[in-house]
DNA sequence: CGGGTCATTGACAGCACTCAAAGAGCGTGG
DNA sequence: CCACGCTCTTTGAGTGCTGTCAATGACCCG
């Protein structure tokens, strides 16, 4: 069986409705769209955070750099995800399009204004920030205490959950991106994936190494020690 | 010169006023106090988060455990700090008193209620969560990409900023706690501190290794690569 | 004074990193 | 259509930073 899947991910159910910010309910809010080419910067660290973004299609990486070039990716943003929510100050990450990516833009100012009077919007802003916090907390455990195999297993399970529900994962990001997300080198990531392939936990589909099918999620979960 | 300093830290200016939750302004809010002995659990991971806490005196560690016992401390909470703010669901960390610690308790339910009508309280809840998120994001960079020496330098600078403004740091936590915060072993932490001592960056005061004086903050900062 | 906890230091091991080479995939243009 | 260059991935060999194991020393408290 040969399945051909592009790096484009189908939109997920969640949306700006999560913020209570549909154009219908709040006509003030402008919902412009913009497309970024593969590899281009959407915003830089310490730039003023005038906009909040939602991925319509494509994928985005958010990262910090040390002065000597070491990079830590804090999160990947896939179709449907909202990112760049920095509570009105400045961006704490640099955001780049991993592949050609279309985003929707929301003015932070308008969000803030609505949150002032609408308690539900305020609650949703808080719960979205809390989700980001929870992800970061889990990721600290991974970065501080997990082995390379556990990290890669955890990554594959996370992507399996977040990418399309179908059985083939089309990863938009490179091995280097994965490595910088997991606090490893790209060689170590590649070796771990090869090892999982040898174990029969996953297989490759088509003619690229970016399309992975998980053959044994249970074994994969057992390789990622849970907290 | 011999200076004697206890592990008790003087209260910092910030308080529950940061949440707009003084007893004067909101008499609904109950502000009970409770004292935990050194090493005792304040709450466990996945327990319902009925209360929010503020450290009056002492110190607290928040951590996650893997099933085989590996531990990742996500944060230390010192005098004045608010912790256990989980957005009303369940706690995502276990919290333990590092030394004998007195906390103030606030019912989450009452906070939530007030936030519903008072936009300022809601804003403060959000900005407090954002602070926690920012700390976690910076810590991901440390855990994923910094060397052991950089981590220890960063830790000392963080504690220098957060503990008393005076020139002697009385660290309440053990080397093991520091190691589990920095994603290292206690031996590596000890070696790094010894190395910094050899470099003349820090000195020990009194008869314990928990009291550290920073002799050259600039050099210390240069050892922790900035982002 | 004695037992327990905590910190330091040394010797050695191992997991992940570095450096390097080869293979695979992809786009472009002749 | 294939050749070519470029990027990305895989794999190997060797190194090194941090972890492991162990012993000693310092401190605390009853």
PDB file of C-alpha atoms (C1' of nucleotides) in Angstrom, chain A residues 142-156 182-184 223-224, chain B residues 143-144, chain C residues 16:
ATOM      1  CA  UNK A 142      11.424  15.861  28.938  1.00  0.00           C
ATOM      2  CA  UNK A 143      14.422  18.159  28.475  1.00  0.00           C
ATOM      3  CA  UNK A 144      15.717  17.754  31.990  1.00  0.00           C
ATOM      4  CA  UNK A 145      15.246  14.078  32.661  1.00  0.00           C
ATOM      5  CA  UNK A 146      14.422  11.902  29.651  1.00  0.00           C
ATOM      6  CA  UNK A 147      16.806   9.867  27.517  1.00  0.00           C
ATOM      7  CA  UNK A 148      17.116  10.425  23.784  1.00  0.00           C
ATOM      8  CA  UNK A 149      14.900   7.446  22.979  1.00  0.00           C
ATOM      9  CA  UNK A 150      12.243   8.598  25.428  1.00  0.00           C
ATOM     10  CA  UNK A 151      12.318  12.083  23.961  1.00  0.00           C
ATOM     11  CA  UNK A 152      11.879  10.889  20.393  1.00  0.00           C
ATOM     12  CA  UNK A 153       9.113   8.491  21.439  1.00  0.00           C
ATOM     13  CA  UNK A 154       7.344  11.316  23.272  1.00  0.00           C
ATOM     14  CA  UNK A 155       7.725  13.557  20.230  1.00  0.00           C
ATOM     15  CA  UNK A 156       6.224  10.988  17.876  1.00  0.00           C
ATOM     16  CA  UNK A 182      14.087  17.818  22.004  1.00  0.00           C
ATOM     17  CA  UNK A 183      17.430  19.221  23.126  1.00  0.00           C
ATOM     18  CA  UNK A 184      19.392  16.699  21.044  1.00  0.00           C
ATOM     19  CA  UNK A 223       9.387   3.580  25.652  1.00  0.00           C
ATOM     20  CA  UNK A 224       8.404   7.066  26.778  1.00  0.00           C
TER      21      UNK A 224
ATOM     22  CA  UNK B 143      17.569  22.497  30.055  1.00  0.00           C
ATOM     23  CA  UNK B 144      17.767  21.879  26.347  1.00  0.00           C
TER      24      UNK B 144
ATOM     25  C1'  DA C  16      25.025  11.688  23.453  1.00  0.00           C
TER      26       DA C  16
END
